[in-house]
Amino acid sequence: MAQAEAFAPVQGGRRAFLAVGGAAALLVTGCAQLSGGSSAPKPTDSWSGRMSLRIESEPVQTFAALFELRGSAEAGDLTLTTPIGSILAQLHWAPGEALLKDGNRTRRFDSVDELIEAATGAAIPVGALFGWLAGRNEPVPGWKPDLAQLGSGRLQAVRESPSPRADLRIVFERS
């Protein structure tokens, strides 16, 4: 697969972008921060790399992007970019709010979970995601994380229920 194809939305348009953004929101932070929220992420809790999300809906939705993630499930930032550095979305969350900036538009939510559910149509376990990236096998109903390749910077988590099935794959470096 060509490099450019590996990180571009494949199918599903804006909904797929938001689905990935929601997943990324759980994960990613980065180069630019949005204002809002008083809880600053810890500089030691950061990851960067690439991620993909496949939602087996009808039609199937697939998204891939480069990411930078900083913080925790409680307060953090996520930036999603294309391989050439164009910003797809910036996410910031803190207690009581979650912000999604895509282009010139900023949407506000009361929590990261609400942001993710609104973006993807399904809940993604933000707290568990940070735990998984840190090597903790935190159980979440319906989700099966595969932490076997964390040492080589790879994480996969599959949501089997509720439907539709979702497959989240992350290749990362911890900063």
mmCIF file of C-alpha atoms in Angstrom:
data_model
loop_
_atom_site.group_PDB
_atom_site.id
_atom_site.type_symbol
_atom_site.label_atom_id
_atom_site.label_comp_id
_atom_site.label_asym_id
_atom_site.label_seq_id
_atom_site.Cartn_x
_atom_site.Cartn_y
_atom_site.Cartn_z
ATOM 1 C CA MET A 1 0.000 0.000 0.000
ATOM 2 C CA ALA A 2 1.380 3.413 -0.925
ATOM 3 C CA GLN A 3 2.339 5.747 1.921
ATOM 4 C CA ALA A 4 -0.273 8.366 1.008
ATOM 5 C CA GLU A 5 -3.023 5.741 0.807
ATOM 6 C CA ALA A 6 -2.134 4.337 4.221
ATOM 7 C CA PHE A 7 -3.229 7.493 6.038
ATOM 8 C CA ALA A 8 -6.170 8.825 4.048
ATOM 9 C CA PRO A 9 -9.858 8.303 4.738
ATOM 10 C CA VAL A 10 -10.901 5.360 2.594
ATOM 11 C CA GLN A 11 -14.657 5.372 2.759
ATOM 12 C CA GLY A 12 -17.442 6.931 4.753
ATOM 13 C CA GLY A 13 -16.537 10.608 4.327
ATOM 14 C CA ARG A 14 -17.099 13.000 7.210
ATOM 15 C CA ARG A 15 -18.612 10.312 9.461
ATOM 16 C CA ALA A 16 -15.445 8.222 9.137
ATOM 17 C CA PHE A 17 -13.329 11.297 9.858
ATOM 18 C CA LEU A 18 -15.335 11.978 12.989
ATOM 19 C CA ALA A 19 -15.123 8.329 13.989
ATOM 20 C CA VAL A 20 -11.363 8.475 13.858
ATOM 21 C CA GLY A 21 -11.387 11.865 15.467
ATOM 22 C CA GLY A 22 -13.407 10.400 18.283
ATOM 23 C CA ALA A 23 -10.993 7.549 18.710
ATOM 24 C CA ALA A 24 -8.106 9.874 18.443
ATOM 25 C CA ALA A 25 -9.691 12.235 20.851
ATOM 26 C CA LEU A 26 -9.233 9.509 23.300
ATOM 27 C CA LEU A 27 -5.643 9.236 22.414
ATOM 28 C CA VAL A 28 -3.989 12.052 20.725
ATOM 29 C CA THR A 29 -2.602 15.517 21.385
ATOM 30 C CA GLY A 30 -0.141 17.612 19.834
ATOM 31 C CA CYS A 31 1.442 20.470 18.138
ATOM 32 C CA ALA A 32 -1.330 22.975 18.721
ATOM 33 C CA GLN A 33 -3.560 23.171 21.727
ATOM 34 C CA LEU A 34 -7.027 24.597 21.906
ATOM 35 C CA SER A 35 -7.772 27.025 24.677
ATOM 36 C CA GLY A 36 -10.075 25.935 27.441
ATOM 37 C CA GLY A 37 -9.866 23.705 30.469
ATOM 38 C CA SER A 38 -7.538 24.394 33.353
ATOM 39 C CA SER A 39 -6.016 20.945 33.746
ATOM 40 C CA ALA A 40 -2.761 20.802 31.838
ATOM 41 C CA PRO A 41 -1.625 17.383 30.609
ATOM 42 C CA LYS A 42 1.549 15.963 32.105
ATOM 43 C CA PRO A 43 4.386 16.322 29.583
ATOM 44 C CA THR A 44 5.547 12.759 30.341
ATOM 45 C CA ASP A 45 2.259 11.188 29.247
ATOM 46 C CA SER A 46 2.507 11.550 25.491
ATOM 47 C CA TRP A 47 2.467 9.342 22.433
ATOM 48 C CA SER A 48 2.811 9.929 18.705
ATOM 49 C CA GLY A 49 2.494 7.735 15.649
ATOM 50 C CA ARG A 50 -0.262 6.599 13.352
ATOM 51 C CA MET A 51 -3.660 5.141 13.968
ATOM 52 C CA SER A 52 -6.492 3.567 12.051
ATOM 53 C CA LEU A 53 -10.072 2.804 12.911
ATOM 54 C CA ARG A 54 -12.351 0.480 10.968
ATOM 55 C CA ILE A 55 -16.042 0.428 11.809
ATOM 56 C CA GLU A 56 -17.901 -2.466 10.235
ATOM 57 C CA SER A 57 -21.073 -0.531 9.618
ATOM 58 C CA GLU A 58 -23.003 -0.426 6.346
ATOM 59 C CA PRO A 59 -21.093 0.892 4.498
ATOM 60 C CA VAL A 60 -17.805 0.100 6.244
ATOM 61 C CA GLN A 61 -16.050 3.232 7.539
ATOM 62 C CA THR A 62 -12.257 3.403 7.614
ATOM 63 C CA PHE A 63 -10.005 6.186 8.809
ATOM 64 C CA ALA A 64 -6.254 6.586 9.261
ATOM 65 C CA ALA A 65 -4.136 9.520 10.407
ATOM 66 C CA LEU A 66 -0.922 10.520 12.111
ATOM 67 C CA PHE A 67 -1.444 11.564 15.715
ATOM 68 C CA GLU A 68 0.105 13.245 18.726
ATOM 69 C CA LEU A 69 -1.529 12.524 22.086
ATOM 70 C CA ARG A 70 -0.746 14.065 25.452
ATOM 71 C CA GLY A 71 -2.344 13.875 28.862
ATOM 72 C CA SER A 72 -4.724 11.437 30.460
ATOM 73 C CA ALA A 73 -8.335 10.382 30.258
ATOM 74 C CA GLU A 74 -9.172 13.301 32.556
ATOM 75 C CA ALA A 75 -7.325 16.082 30.695
ATOM 76 C CA GLY A 76 -5.443 15.977 27.433
ATOM 77 C CA ASP A 77 -4.928 16.963 23.852
ATOM 78 C CA LEU A 78 -4.960 15.116 20.550
ATOM 79 C CA THR A 79 -3.918 16.336 17.122
ATOM 80 C CA LEU A 80 -4.643 14.343 13.956
ATOM 81 C CA THR A 81 -2.698 15.148 10.804
ATOM 82 C CA THR A 82 -2.164 13.935 7.271
ATOM 83 C CA PRO A 83 1.224 12.486 6.236
ATOM 84 C CA ILE A 84 2.203 15.878 4.795
ATOM 85 C CA GLY A 85 1.363 17.709 8.022
ATOM 86 C CA SER A 86 -2.071 19.189 7.360
ATOM 87 C CA ILE A 87 -4.159 19.258 10.534
ATOM 88 C CA LEU A 88 -7.338 17.194 10.272
ATOM 89 C CA ALA A 89 -8.586 17.848 13.800
ATOM 90 C CA GLN A 90 -7.502 19.069 17.211
ATOM 91 C CA LEU A 91 -9.099 17.789 20.383
ATOM 92 C CA HIS A 92 -8.780 19.088 23.920
ATOM 93 C CA TRP A 93 -10.532 17.801 27.010
ATOM 94 C CA ALA A 94 -10.590 18.652 30.682
ATOM 95 C CA PRO A 95 -13.116 18.086 33.475
ATOM 96 C CA GLY A 96 -16.487 19.381 32.317
ATOM 97 C CA GLU A 97 -15.626 19.952 28.664
ATOM 98 C CA ALA A 98 -14.345 18.441 25.469
ATOM 99 C CA LEU A 99 -13.515 20.450 22.355
ATOM 100 C CA LEU A 100 -13.228 19.293 18.765
ATOM 101 C CA LYS A 101 -11.753 21.736 16.279
ATOM 102 C CA ASP A 102 -11.869 20.791 12.606
ATOM 103 C CA GLY A 103 -11.070 23.587 10.206
ATOM 104 C CA ASN A 104 -12.674 26.824 11.374
ATOM 105 C CA ARG A 105 -15.357 25.125 13.482
ATOM 106 C CA THR A 106 -15.132 24.222 17.178
ATOM 107 C CA ARG A 107 -17.686 21.940 18.797
ATOM 108 C CA ARG A 108 -18.047 21.710 22.588
ATOM 109 C CA PHE A 109 -19.136 18.696 24.633
ATOM 110 C CA ASP A 110 -19.481 18.083 28.385
ATOM 111 C CA SER A 111 -17.098 15.092 28.394
ATOM 112 C CA VAL A 112 -14.711 13.099 26.233
ATOM 113 C CA ASP A 113 -17.163 10.198 26.299
ATOM 114 C CA GLU A 114 -19.929 12.458 24.960
ATOM 115 C CA LEU A 115 -17.576 13.800 22.281
ATOM 116 C CA ILE A 116 -16.621 10.293 21.178
ATOM 117 C CA GLU A 117 -20.157 8.982 21.143
ATOM 118 C CA ALA A 118 -21.389 11.995 19.172
ATOM 119 C CA ALA A 119 -18.534 11.626 16.682
ATOM 120 C CA THR A 120 -18.641 7.850 16.212
ATOM 121 C CA GLY A 121 -22.115 6.788 17.217
ATOM 122 C CA ALA A 122 -20.539 4.439 19.782
ATOM 123 C CA ALA A 123 -18.692 4.731 23.069
ATOM 124 C CA ILE A 124 -14.911 4.279 22.983
ATOM 125 C CA PRO A 125 -13.213 3.664 26.341
ATOM 126 C CA VAL A 126 -10.959 6.706 26.710
ATOM 127 C CA GLY A 127 -9.789 5.823 30.218
ATOM 128 C CA ALA A 128 -8.941 2.286 29.192
ATOM 129 C CA LEU A 129 -7.126 3.506 26.085
ATOM 130 C CA PHE A 130 -4.632 5.443 28.189
ATOM 131 C CA GLY A 131 -4.242 2.381 30.404
ATOM 132 C CA TRP A 132 -3.675 0.136 27.383
ATOM 133 C CA LEU A 133 -1.046 2.493 25.994
ATOM 134 C CA ALA A 134 0.663 2.379 29.403
ATOM 135 C CA GLY A 135 0.607 -1.444 29.321
ATOM 136 C CA ARG A 136 -2.296 -2.068 31.700
ATOM 137 C CA ASN A 137 -4.920 -4.567 30.549
ATOM 138 C CA GLU A 138 -7.917 -2.604 31.760
ATOM 139 C CA PRO A 139 -11.126 -4.546 31.090
ATOM 140 C CA VAL A 140 -13.984 -2.840 29.264
ATOM 141 C CA PRO A 141 -17.210 -4.692 28.416
ATOM 142 C CA GLY A 142 -17.321 -5.459 24.686
ATOM 143 C CA TRP A 143 -13.651 -4.530 24.049
ATOM 144 C CA LYS A 144 -10.698 -6.884 23.633
ATOM 145 C CA PRO A 145 -7.304 -5.169 23.694
ATOM 146 C CA ASP A 146 -4.224 -6.974 22.376
ATOM 147 C CA LEU A 147 -1.240 -5.678 24.348
ATOM 148 C CA ALA A 148 1.195 -8.384 23.168
ATOM 149 C CA GLN A 149 3.046 -6.002 20.816
ATOM 150 C CA LEU A 150 3.260 -2.935 23.074
ATOM 151 C CA GLY A 151 7.014 -3.447 23.379
ATOM 152 C CA SER A 152 7.341 -2.857 19.651
ATOM 153 C CA GLY A 153 4.975 0.129 19.735
ATOM 154 C CA ARG A 154 1.769 -1.523 18.529
ATOM 155 C CA LEU A 155 -1.688 -1.690 20.068
ATOM 156 C CA GLN A 156 -4.866 -3.233 18.724
ATOM 157 C CA ALA A 157 -8.269 -3.174 20.383
ATOM 158 C CA VAL A 158 -11.450 -4.658 18.947
ATOM 159 C CA ARG A 159 -14.969 -3.743 20.039
ATOM 160 C CA GLU A 160 -17.252 -6.714 19.477
ATOM 161 C CA SER A 161 -20.296 -5.290 21.217
ATOM 162 C CA PRO A 162 -22.342 -3.285 20.909
ATOM 163 C CA SER A 163 -22.536 -3.402 17.140
ATOM 164 C CA PRO A 164 -21.101 -2.366 14.822
ATOM 165 C CA ARG A 165 -17.740 -4.068 15.356
ATOM 166 C CA ALA A 166 -14.794 -1.654 15.508
ATOM 167 C CA ASP A 167 -11.069 -2.341 15.062
ATOM 168 C CA LEU A 168 -8.659 0.269 16.459
ATOM 169 C CA ARG A 169 -4.956 -0.069 15.546
ATOM 170 C CA ILE A 170 -2.198 2.183 16.793
ATOM 171 C CA VAL A 171 1.509 2.260 15.962
ATOM 172 C CA PHE A 172 3.223 4.594 18.428
ATOM 173 C CA GLU A 173 6.253 5.930 20.206
ATOM 174 C CA ARG A 174 6.067 7.162 23.761
ATOM 175 C CA SER A 175 7.609 10.597 24.225
#
